[in-house]
Short mmCIF file of C-alpha atoms in Angstrom, two decimals:
data_model
loop_
_atom_site.label_atom_id
_atom_site.label_comp_id
_atom_site.label_asym_id
_atom_site.label_seq_id
_atom_site.Cartn_x
_atom_site.Cartn_y
_atom_site.Cartn_z
CA UNK A 1 0.00 0.00 0.00
CA UNK A 2 2.95 2.36 -0.40
CA UNK A 3 1.19 3.92 -3.42
CA UNK A 4 -2.38 3.32 -2.26
CA UNK A 5 -2.10 4.78 1.22
CA UNK A 6 -5.71 6.01 1.28
CA UNK A 7 -7.24 2.56 1.03
CA UNK A 8 -9.47 1.47 3.89
CA UNK A 9 -8.68 -1.98 5.20
CA UNK A 10 -9.93 -4.41 7.81
CA UNK A 11 -7.95 -6.73 10.07
CA UNK A 12 -9.03 -10.11 11.41
CA UNK A 13 -8.97 -9.95 15.20
CA UNK A 14 -9.78 -13.61 15.77
CA UNK A 15 -13.54 -13.15 15.77
CA UNK A 16 -14.38 -10.68 12.99
CA UNK A 17 -12.85 -8.13 10.63
CA UNK A 18 -12.41 -4.76 12.28
CA UNK A 19 -11.51 -1.46 10.65
CA UNK A 20 -7.90 -0.41 11.08
CA UNK A 21 -5.76 2.32 9.57
CA UNK A 22 -2.62 1.74 7.56
CA UNK A 23 -0.88 4.14 9.91
CA UNK A 24 -1.63 1.80 12.83
CA UNK A 25 -0.04 -1.02 10.84
CA UNK A 26 3.15 0.99 10.45
CA UNK A 27 2.79 2.48 6.96
CA UNK A 28 4.65 5.75 6.43
CA UNK A 29 4.26 7.90 3.34
CA UNK A 30 7.57 9.20 2.00
CA UNK A 31 7.47 12.45 0.02
CA UNK A 32 10.24 13.99 -2.07
CA UNK A 33 11.71 10.62 -3.14
CA UNK A 34 10.84 7.97 -5.74
CA UNK A 35 8.40 5.28 -4.57
CA UNK A 36 10.07 2.73 -2.33
CA UNK A 37 13.02 4.97 -1.46
CA UNK A 38 13.38 6.21 2.12
CA UNK A 39 14.86 9.55 3.09
CA UNK A 40 17.87 9.29 5.40
CA UNK A 41 16.93 12.51 7.15
CA UNK A 42 13.14 12.59 7.01
CA UNK A 43 11.00 15.20 8.77
CA UNK A 44 7.52 14.78 10.22
CA UNK A 45 4.77 17.24 11.03
CA UNK A 46 4.10 18.28 14.61
CA UNK A 47 3.02 15.31 16.76
CA UNK A 48 3.29 13.12 13.65
CA UNK A 49 -0.43 13.74 13.23
CA UNK A 50 -1.22 14.39 9.56
CA UNK A 51 -4.72 14.30 8.10
CA UNK A 52 -5.63 13.75 4.44
CA UNK A 53 -9.17 14.43 3.20
CA UNK A 54 -10.12 12.30 0.22
CA UNK A 55 -13.30 11.42 -1.66
CA UNK A 56 -13.68 8.25 0.43
CA UNK A 57 -13.29 9.89 3.84
CA UNK A 58 -10.89 11.49 6.28
CA UNK A 59 -7.61 9.67 6.90
CA UNK A 60 -5.05 9.98 9.68
CA UNK A 61 -1.70 9.10 8.13
CA UNK A 62 2.02 9.21 8.88
CA UNK A 63 3.94 11.40 6.43
CA UNK A 64 7.70 11.78 6.12
CA UNK A 65 8.93 14.90 4.34
CA UNK A 66 12.29 14.87 2.62
CA UNK A 67 14.89 16.63 4.75
CA UNK A 68 18.09 15.31 3.18
CA UNK A 69 18.18 17.96 0.48
CA UNK A 70 17.58 15.63 -2.46
CA UNK A 71 14.24 17.20 -3.33
CA UNK A 72 15.27 20.67 -2.11
CA UNK A 73 11.60 21.56 -1.77
CA UNK A 74 9.44 23.05 0.93
CA UNK A 75 6.92 20.80 2.64
CA UNK A 76 4.06 22.46 0.77
CA UNK A 77 5.72 21.81 -2.60
CA UNK A 78 6.35 18.17 -1.70
CA UNK A 79 2.65 17.80 -0.89
CA UNK A 80 1.57 19.46 -4.13
CA UNK A 81 3.89 17.18 -6.13
CA UNK A 82 2.01 14.27 -4.55
CA UNK A 83 -1.32 15.89 -5.60
CA UNK A 84 -2.11 16.86 -2.03
CA UNK A 85 -3.32 20.43 -1.44
CA UNK A 86 -2.02 21.76 1.92
CA UNK A 87 -4.30 23.67 4.25
CA UNK A 88 -1.54 26.14 5.12
CA UNK A 89 1.87 27.11 3.78
CA UNK A 90 3.47 27.00 7.23
CA UNK A 91 3.96 23.60 8.89
CA UNK A 92 0.96 21.92 7.22
CA UNK A 93 -0.81 19.16 9.14
CA UNK A 94 -3.83 18.82 6.86
CA UNK A 95 -4.20 18.34 3.12
CA UNK A 96 -6.91 17.39 0.65
CA UNK A 97 -6.39 15.34 -2.46
CA UNK A 98 -6.80 17.06 -5.80
CA UNK A 99 -9.54 14.57 -6.63
CA UNK A 100 -11.49 15.47 -3.50
CA UNK A 101 -11.32 19.21 -4.16
CA UNK A 102 -12.25 18.80 -7.81
CA UNK A 103 -15.18 16.54 -6.92
CA UNK A 104 -16.49 19.08 -4.42
CA UNK A 105 -16.03 21.94 -6.89
CA UNK A 106 -18.10 20.31 -9.63
CA UNK A 107 -20.67 18.93 -7.17
CA UNK A 108 -21.17 22.36 -5.60
CA UNK A 109 -21.77 23.89 -9.03
CA UNK A 110 -24.31 21.23 -9.96
CA UNK A 111 -26.15 20.75 -6.66
CA UNK A 112 -25.20 23.94 -4.73
CA UNK A 113 -24.19 21.78 -1.77
CA UNK A 114 -22.12 23.53 0.88
CA UNK A 115 -18.65 22.65 2.11
CA UNK A 116 -20.21 21.68 5.44
CA UNK A 117 -22.57 19.18 3.80
CA UNK A 118 -19.76 17.71 1.72
CA UNK A 119 -17.40 17.45 4.68
CA UNK A 120 -20.11 15.89 6.82
CA UNK A 121 -20.60 13.31 4.07
CA UNK A 122 -16.90 12.50 4.19
CA UNK A 123 -16.95 12.08 7.96
CA UNK A 124 -19.88 9.69 7.66
CA UNK A 125 -18.01 7.73 5.02
CA UNK A 126 -15.15 7.55 7.49
CA UNK A 127 -17.43 6.19 10.20
CA UNK A 128 -21.22 6.20 10.09
CA UNK A 129 -21.81 4.86 13.59
CA UNK A 130 -20.57 7.70 15.77
CA UNK A 131 -18.93 5.17 18.09
CA UNK A 132 -15.30 5.70 17.14
CA UNK A 133 -12.82 7.50 19.35
CA UNK A 134 -11.73 10.57 17.39
CA UNK A 135 -9.69 13.67 17.99
CA UNK A 136 -11.69 16.89 18.15
CA UNK A 137 -9.91 20.15 18.99
CA UNK A 138 -7.08 18.34 20.78
CA UNK A 139 -9.46 16.44 23.09
CA UNK A 140 -10.58 12.83 22.89
CA UNK A 141 -14.23 11.91 23.11
CA UNK A 142 -16.34 8.83 22.57
CA UNK A 143 -19.06 10.27 20.38
CA UNK A 144 -22.51 8.72 20.46
CA UNK A 145 -24.30 11.62 18.79
CA UNK A 146 -24.30 13.03 15.26
CA UNK A 147 -21.53 12.15 12.86
CA UNK A 148 -21.07 15.83 11.95
CA UNK A 149 -19.45 16.38 15.36
CA UNK A 150 -16.62 14.08 14.39
CA UNK A 151 -13.37 15.39 12.96
CA UNK A 152 -14.75 18.91 12.95
CA UNK A 153 -11.31 20.29 13.73
CA UNK A 154 -10.53 19.73 10.02
CA UNK A 155 -13.66 21.45 8.72
CA UNK A 156 -12.24 24.98 8.88
CA UNK A 157 -9.15 23.77 7.07
CA UNK A 158 -11.33 22.15 4.42
CA UNK A 159 -13.34 25.29 3.63
CA UNK A 160 -10.10 27.26 3.39
CA UNK A 161 -8.67 24.74 0.93
CA UNK A 162 -11.80 24.70 -1.24
CA UNK A 163 -11.81 28.49 -1.44
CA UNK A 164 -8.15 28.65 -2.45
CA UNK A 165 -8.57 25.75 -4.89
CA UNK A 166 -11.42 27.37 -6.80
CA UNK A 167 -9.60 30.69 -6.90
CA UNK A 168 -6.44 29.12 -8.31
CA UNK A 169 -8.44 27.15 -10.87
CA UNK A 170 -10.17 30.35 -11.99
CA UNK A 171 -6.80 32.04 -12.50
CA UNK A 172 -5.40 29.01 -14.29
CA UNK A 173 -8.33 28.78 -16.69
CA UNK A 174 -7.92 32.46 -17.51
CA UNK A 175 -4.25 31.94 -18.39
CA UNK A 176 -3.00 33.83 -15.34
CA UNK A 177 -0.90 31.01 -13.93
CA UNK A 178 2.67 31.65 -15.03
CA UNK A 179 3.00 35.05 -16.69
CA UNK A 180 6.54 36.32 -15.96
CA UNK A 181 5.78 39.83 -17.20
CA UNK A 182 2.47 40.37 -15.44
CA UNK A 183 2.00 38.78 -12.01
CA UNK A 184 -1.41 37.75 -10.73
CA UNK A 185 -1.78 40.99 -8.76
CA UNK A 186 -1.87 42.83 -12.11
CA UNK A 187 -4.85 40.86 -13.41
CA UNK A 188 -7.14 43.25 -15.27
CA UNK A 189 -10.77 43.82 -14.18
CA UNK A 190 -13.01 41.11 -15.60
CA UNK A 191 -10.08 39.23 -17.15
CA UNK A 192 -11.04 35.92 -15.51
CA UNK A 193 -14.63 36.01 -16.77
CA UNK A 194 -15.80 33.49 -19.36
CA UNK A 195 -17.00 35.58 -22.29
CA UNK A 196 -20.04 34.85 -24.41
CA UNK A 197 -18.66 33.52 -27.72
CA UNK A 198 -21.77 34.58 -29.63
CA UNK A 199 -21.78 38.23 -28.51
CA UNK A 200 -19.96 40.68 -30.80
CA UNK A 201 -16.32 41.08 -29.77
CA UNK A 202 -14.22 43.21 -32.13
CA UNK A 203 -10.95 41.52 -32.97
CA UNK A 204 -12.21 38.09 -31.92
CA UNK A 205 -15.38 37.01 -33.69
CA UNK A 206 -16.20 39.87 -36.08
CA UNK A 207 -15.19 40.22 -39.70
CA UNK A 208 -12.87 43.10 -40.67
CA UNK A 209 -14.80 46.15 -41.81
CA UNK A 210 -17.85 45.51 -39.62
CA UNK A 211 -17.76 49.12 -38.47
CA UNK A 212 -18.35 50.28 -42.06
CA UNK A 213 -21.70 48.53 -42.37
CA UNK A 214 -24.53 50.88 -43.40
CA UNK A 215 -26.92 51.93 -40.61
CA UNK A 216 -29.69 49.61 -41.82
CA UNK A 217 -27.41 46.57 -41.31
CA UNK A 218 -25.85 47.49 -37.98
CA UNK A 219 -28.34 45.33 -36.13
CA UNK A 220 -26.23 42.36 -37.28
CA UNK A 221 -23.45 43.53 -34.96
CA UNK A 222 -25.58 44.79 -32.07
CA UNK A 223 -24.82 43.87 -28.48
CA UNK A 224 -27.84 42.72 -26.45
CA UNK A 225 -27.61 43.26 -22.69
CA UNK A 226 -30.17 42.90 -19.91
CA UNK A 227 -30.23 44.37 -16.41
CA UNK A 228 -32.01 42.82 -13.45
CA UNK A 229 -31.87 42.45 -9.69
CA UNK A 230 -32.27 39.47 -7.38
CA UNK A 231 -33.40 40.02 -3.80
CA UNK A 232 -32.99 36.40 -2.75
CA UNK A 233 -29.20 36.72 -2.73
CA UNK A 234 -29.05 38.72 0.47
CA UNK A 235 -26.13 38.85 2.88
CA UNK A 236 -26.36 39.24 6.62
CA UNK A 237 -24.23 41.69 8.55
CA UNK A 238 -21.49 39.24 9.42
CA UNK A 239 -17.74 39.82 9.25
CA UNK A 240 -16.29 42.78 7.32
CA UNK A 241 -14.13 43.60 4.33
CA UNK A 242 -11.18 44.02 6.67
CA UNK A 243 -11.59 40.53 8.14
CA UNK A 244 -12.76 38.88 4.90
CA UNK A 245 -11.48 40.87 1.89
CA UNK A 246 -11.78 37.99 -0.57
CA UNK A 247 -9.19 36.72 -3.03
CA UNK A 248 -10.45 38.37 -6.22
CA UNK A 249 -10.43 42.14 -6.74
CA UNK A 250 -13.00 42.50 -9.48
CA UNK A 251 -11.19 40.01 -11.71
CA UNK A 252 -14.30 38.16 -12.89
CA UNK A 253 -17.99 39.09 -12.63
CA UNK A 254 -18.38 41.00 -9.37
CA UNK A 255 -17.29 44.64 -9.54
CA UNK A 256 -14.26 45.93 -7.67
CA UNK A 257 -15.68 46.52 -4.20
CA UNK A 258 -13.56 49.50 -3.17
CA UNK A 259 -14.28 51.45 -6.37
CA UNK A 260 -17.95 50.50 -6.15
CA UNK A 261 -18.26 51.77 -2.58
CA UNK A 262 -16.50 55.01 -3.48
CA UNK A 263 -19.08 55.57 -6.19
CA UNK A 264 -22.05 54.75 -3.93
CA UNK A 265 -20.81 57.08 -1.22
CA UNK A 266 -21.71 60.03 -3.47
CA UNK A 267 -25.37 58.96 -3.53
CA UNK A 268 -25.97 57.78 0.04
CA UNK A 269 -28.49 60.58 0.74
CA UNK A 270 -30.09 60.68 -2.70
CA UNK A 271 -33.73 59.65 -3.07
CA UNK A 272 -34.97 57.91 -6.21
CA UNK A 273 -37.73 59.55 -8.27
CA UNK A 274 -41.18 57.98 -8.32
CA UNK A 275 -42.39 56.10 -11.37
CA UNK A 276 -44.26 57.96 -14.10
CA UNK A 277 -45.42 54.61 -15.48
CA UNK A 278 -47.23 51.97 -13.43
CA UNK A 279 -46.49 51.44 -9.74
CA UNK A 280 -43.31 49.45 -10.33
CA UNK A 281 -41.81 48.11 -7.11
CA UNK A 282 -38.36 48.28 -8.69
CA UNK A 283 -38.80 52.07 -8.82
CA UNK A 284 -41.08 52.98 -5.93
CA UNK A 285 -39.39 50.65 -3.42
CA UNK A 286 -35.82 51.44 -4.45
CA UNK A 287 -35.28 53.46 -1.26
CA UNK A 288 -36.67 50.74 1.00
CA UNK A 289 -34.27 49.36 3.60
CA UNK A 290 -34.50 45.55 3.81
CA UNK A 291 -33.87 45.38 7.53
CA UNK A 292 -31.11 46.18 10.01
CA UNK A 293 -29.67 42.66 9.92
CA UNK A 294 -28.62 42.71 6.27
CA UNK A 295 -25.52 44.21 4.71
CA UNK A 296 -26.78 43.48 1.17
CA UNK A 297 -30.43 43.30 0.14
CA UNK A 298 -29.59 41.39 -3.04
CA UNK A 299 -27.49 41.66 -6.18
CA UNK A 300 -27.87 43.42 -9.50
CA UNK A 301 -26.48 42.02 -12.74
CA UNK A 302 -25.84 42.83 -16.36
CA UNK A 303 -26.28 39.81 -18.65
CA UNK A 304 -26.02 38.92 -22.28
CA UNK A 305 -29.76 38.93 -22.97
CA UNK A 306 -29.60 36.56 -25.92
CA UNK A 307 -27.47 33.81 -24.44
CA UNK A 308 -28.02 34.25 -20.69
CA UNK A 309 -24.38 34.74 -19.69
CA UNK A 310 -23.11 37.06 -16.97
CA UNK A 311 -20.95 39.87 -18.32
CA UNK A 312 -17.54 40.75 -16.84
CA UNK A 313 -17.80 43.16 -13.89
CA UNK A 314 -21.56 43.17 -14.25
CA UNK A 315 -22.53 41.97 -10.75
CA UNK A 316 -22.75 44.04 -7.59
CA UNK A 317 -24.45 44.18 -4.20
CA UNK A 318 -27.58 46.22 -3.57
CA UNK A 319 -27.92 48.03 -0.25
CA UNK A 320 -31.62 48.86 -0.58
CA UNK A 321 -33.70 48.38 -3.72
CA UNK A 322 -32.79 48.77 -7.39
CA UNK A 323 -31.35 52.23 -7.02
CA UNK A 324 -30.15 53.90 -10.19
CA UNK A 325 -26.71 54.57 -8.70
CA UNK A 326 -26.18 50.81 -8.25
CA UNK A 327 -27.48 49.70 -11.62
CA UNK A 328 -25.76 52.56 -13.46
CA UNK A 329 -22.37 51.57 -12.09
CA UNK A 330 -22.80 47.90 -13.00
CA UNK A 331 -23.96 48.88 -16.47
CA UNK A 332 -20.95 51.14 -16.98
CA UNK A 333 -18.50 48.67 -15.42
CA UNK A 334 -19.72 45.85 -17.64
CA UNK A 335 -19.58 47.82 -20.89
CA UNK A 336 -16.53 50.04 -20.47
CA UNK A 337 -13.90 49.30 -23.06
CA UNK A 338 -16.46 47.94 -25.52
CA UNK A 339 -16.66 49.69 -28.87
CA UNK A 340 -19.68 48.86 -31.03
CA UNK A 341 -22.14 50.72 -33.21
CA UNK A 342 -25.40 49.37 -31.81
CA UNK A 343 -26.63 48.16 -28.43
CA UNK A 344 -30.02 46.86 -27.29
CA UNK A 345 -30.65 47.32 -23.56
CA UNK A 346 -33.37 45.32 -21.84
CA UNK A 347 -34.57 46.25 -18.35
CA UNK A 348 -37.94 45.74 -16.69
CA UNK A 349 -38.04 49.47 -15.83
CA UNK A 350 -36.25 50.69 -18.96
CA UNK A 351 -38.93 53.33 -19.46
CA UNK A 352 -37.89 54.98 -16.17
CA UNK A 353 -34.21 54.07 -15.96
CA UNK A 354 -33.38 55.43 -19.43
CA UNK A 355 -34.60 58.91 -18.46
CA UNK A 356 -31.55 61.09 -17.76
CA UNK A 357 -29.26 58.06 -18.15
CA UNK A 358 -26.87 60.06 -20.32
CA UNK A 359 -26.54 62.74 -17.63
CA UNK A 360 -26.01 60.17 -14.89
CA UNK A 361 -23.39 58.35 -16.95
CA UNK A 362 -21.49 61.56 -17.59
CA UNK A 363 -20.83 61.77 -13.84
CA UNK A 364 -19.28 58.29 -13.85
CA UNK A 365 -17.46 58.58 -17.19
CA UNK A 366 -17.90 61.61 -19.41
CA UNK A 367 -16.38 59.68 -22.33
CA UNK A 368 -18.56 56.59 -22.00
CA UNK A 369 -18.66 55.16 -25.53
CA UNK A 370 -22.43 54.66 -25.76
CA UNK A 371 -23.12 58.40 -25.58
CA UNK A 372 -19.85 59.62 -27.03
CA UNK A 373 -20.93 59.49 -30.67
CA UNK A 374 -24.18 60.15 -32.50
CA UNK A 375 -23.40 57.19 -34.79
CA UNK A 376 -24.06 54.69 -31.99
CA UNK A 377 -27.62 53.41 -31.95
CA UNK A 378 -29.00 52.70 -28.48
CA UNK A 379 -32.36 50.97 -28.07
CA UNK A 380 -34.16 50.60 -24.72
CA UNK A 381 -36.71 47.80 -24.40
CA UNK A 382 -38.76 46.08 -21.68
CA UNK A 383 -38.68 42.25 -21.42
CA UNK A 384 -41.75 40.61 -22.89
CA UNK A 385 -43.03 39.02 -19.67
CA UNK A 386 -42.75 42.32 -17.77
CA UNK A 387 -44.20 44.49 -20.53
CA UNK A 388 -47.95 43.95 -19.77
CA UNK A 389 -47.46 45.60 -16.36
CA UNK A 390 -46.60 48.90 -18.08
CA UNK A 391 -48.91 51.62 -19.37
CA UNK A 392 -50.07 51.59 -22.98
CA UNK A 393 -47.40 54.05 -24.13
CA UNK A 394 -44.60 51.82 -22.82
CA UNK A 395 -46.20 48.67 -24.23
CA UNK A 396 -45.79 50.25 -27.66
CA UNK A 397 -42.52 52.18 -27.50
CA UNK A 398 -40.52 49.62 -25.46
CA UNK A 399 -41.88 46.41 -26.99
CA UNK A 400 -39.52 43.80 -28.43
CA UNK A 401 -42.22 42.73 -30.88
CA UNK A 402 -42.25 46.18 -32.47
CA UNK A 403 -38.49 46.78 -32.43
CA UNK A 404 -36.56 46.27 -35.69
CA UNK A 405 -33.52 44.01 -35.76
CA UNK A 406 -34.08 42.12 -32.48
CA UNK A 407 -35.49 38.88 -33.89
CA UNK A 408 -37.37 36.81 -31.31
CA UNK A 409 -35.34 37.97 -28.32
CA UNK A 410 -37.53 38.25 -25.22
CA UNK A 411 -35.07 40.02 -22.88
CA UNK A 412 -35.87 37.68 -19.98
CA UNK A 413 -32.47 35.95 -19.86
CA UNK A 414 -31.58 37.09 -16.30
CA UNK A 415 -34.79 35.58 -14.92
CA UNK A 416 -33.82 32.16 -16.25
CA UNK A 417 -30.37 32.50 -14.74
CA UNK A 418 -31.75 33.14 -11.26
CA UNK A 419 -33.24 29.65 -11.17
CA UNK A 420 -29.72 28.24 -11.27
CA UNK A 421 -28.17 30.54 -8.67
CA UNK A 422 -31.02 30.93 -6.14
CA UNK A 423 -30.34 27.60 -4.36
CA UNK A 424 -27.02 29.15 -3.33
CA UNK A 425 -28.76 31.89 -1.33
CA UNK A 426 -29.06 30.07 2.05
CA UNK A 427 -25.29 29.57 2.25
CA UNK A 428 -24.07 32.87 0.75
CA UNK A 429 -26.24 34.96 3.07
CA UNK A 430 -24.19 33.65 6.01
CA UNK A 431 -20.79 34.34 4.40
CA UNK A 432 -18.43 37.22 4.92
CA UNK A 433 -18.32 39.83 2.13
CA UNK A 434 -15.17 38.63 0.39
CA UNK A 435 -16.01 34.93 0.48
CA UNK A 436 -19.49 35.64 -0.84
CA UNK A 437 -18.20 37.71 -3.76
CA UNK A 438 -15.68 35.01 -4.65
CA UNK A 439 -18.31 32.27 -4.39
CA UNK A 440 -20.65 34.14 -6.73
CA UNK A 441 -17.75 34.60 -9.16
CA UNK A 442 -17.06 30.86 -9.18
CA UNK A 443 -20.68 29.86 -9.72
CA UNK A 444 -21.36 32.48 -12.39
CA UNK A 445 -18.18 31.37 -14.13
CA UNK A 446 -19.30 27.75 -14.16
CA UNK A 447 -22.74 28.73 -15.47
CA UNK A 448 -21.09 30.69 -18.29
CA UNK A 449 -18.78 27.79 -19.08
CA UNK A 450 -21.68 25.36 -19.33
CA UNK A 451 -23.36 27.78 -21.73
CA UNK A 452 -20.22 27.82 -23.87
CA UNK A 453 -20.00 24.03 -24.04
CA UNK A 454 -23.68 23.68 -24.94
CA UNK A 455 -24.07 26.70 -27.21
CA UNK A 456 -23.24 24.82 -30.40
CA UNK A 457 -25.86 22.14 -29.75
CA UNK A 458 -28.46 24.73 -28.74
CA UNK A 459 -27.91 26.90 -31.81
CA UNK A 460 -28.03 23.86 -34.09
CA UNK A 461 -31.33 22.77 -32.55
CA UNK A 462 -32.81 26.25 -32.96
CA UNK A 463 -31.54 26.49 -36.54
CA UNK A 464 -33.30 23.24 -37.42
CA UNK A 465 -36.50 24.47 -35.79
CA UNK A 466 -36.30 27.75 -37.70
CA UNK A 467 -35.76 25.92 -40.99
CA UNK A 468 -38.86 23.78 -40.38
CA UNK A 469 -40.96 26.84 -39.56
#
């Protein structure tokens, strides 16, 4: 078992087979040397008490680090070379296998299970009777209660490892792993986001000369975006940005928090105007405080309205309702740096939000490209499902069905996306601010990636349906 040191075995005690660890039988795991070779000057962790978390349970093992100089590597590097992710970079005593962390990552994206639920599952796989003597916070107990009380001293280490693992995988997938000229700290805003491959991106998926198309054909290169808010994704007033700053600084979907707060500070005493259309809650309740126990009342987003993908730097916390200052900043943050000739903006209160938008944007960025040239065509529309709640004037002027060049787009893409992310709300509302932002980044990134992998099949299916019609 020198290479299969995480197997679970049983030993015949004369009457029956009883569970026993390989460590108790004398197995020691040698790192930093080829299999079967022992280090002449090996080093152990404190108390020779090392724990490995794997997909089949939690294992107490005996590990020998190389100390003879042959590997010339730190303990953390020796663990990583063995595909073991250490819980800390200083004197690690806990690690998780790469397979365990990857299994949890994908499972959490699919089922929205929490790290606590996954770790509790592993402890039950380790022992599902609750009758085993285990070490909990340096004390020994005979536990006869719930299995989730067992081995809980490794739970905090596990959630730390899963957070770091997903962050590193996000950077790796964005090509930010080993850039000698630009370290990770210089990652650009939104650089780690998975982009929509079907949205117009000059220099990537557009033919040369697209900008010279006549006005009547510019709809072929139009960008479709949709704004919406979700008040299920609240966050309680727990922790702080100082204690939990997060690992990402606006590198994916959530806006840079410090810049966002600086912007909002200018509008903390501003009251939103009342609706001149119907009594839209998104307008009339925008100043409503959602209770003293919440730091965030929800999130606002900017999506690709045709393919239901979150846009880079298009997600941010809401402090009250859908205030213009919040949604304006996300809109600007998501679209800055883009340079197109036509854009279709879908928002359930577009009839109200578009009023004075140019003036409000000039405060954020006086050179914002949408309003910087008269050649750029901007169209404001209301999603089809929300449109009947508007007055007759809006149902005509802001209707997708009457707008040229939009096809059968309904503008309701964000609503479909909430169904995927809402099951995450019970866990994210209890998180600190940084961990919550990072968690949303990871889940939005996975949702975008799944869209990318399935987009070809979906477009082919729709093309066949259109040909039949």
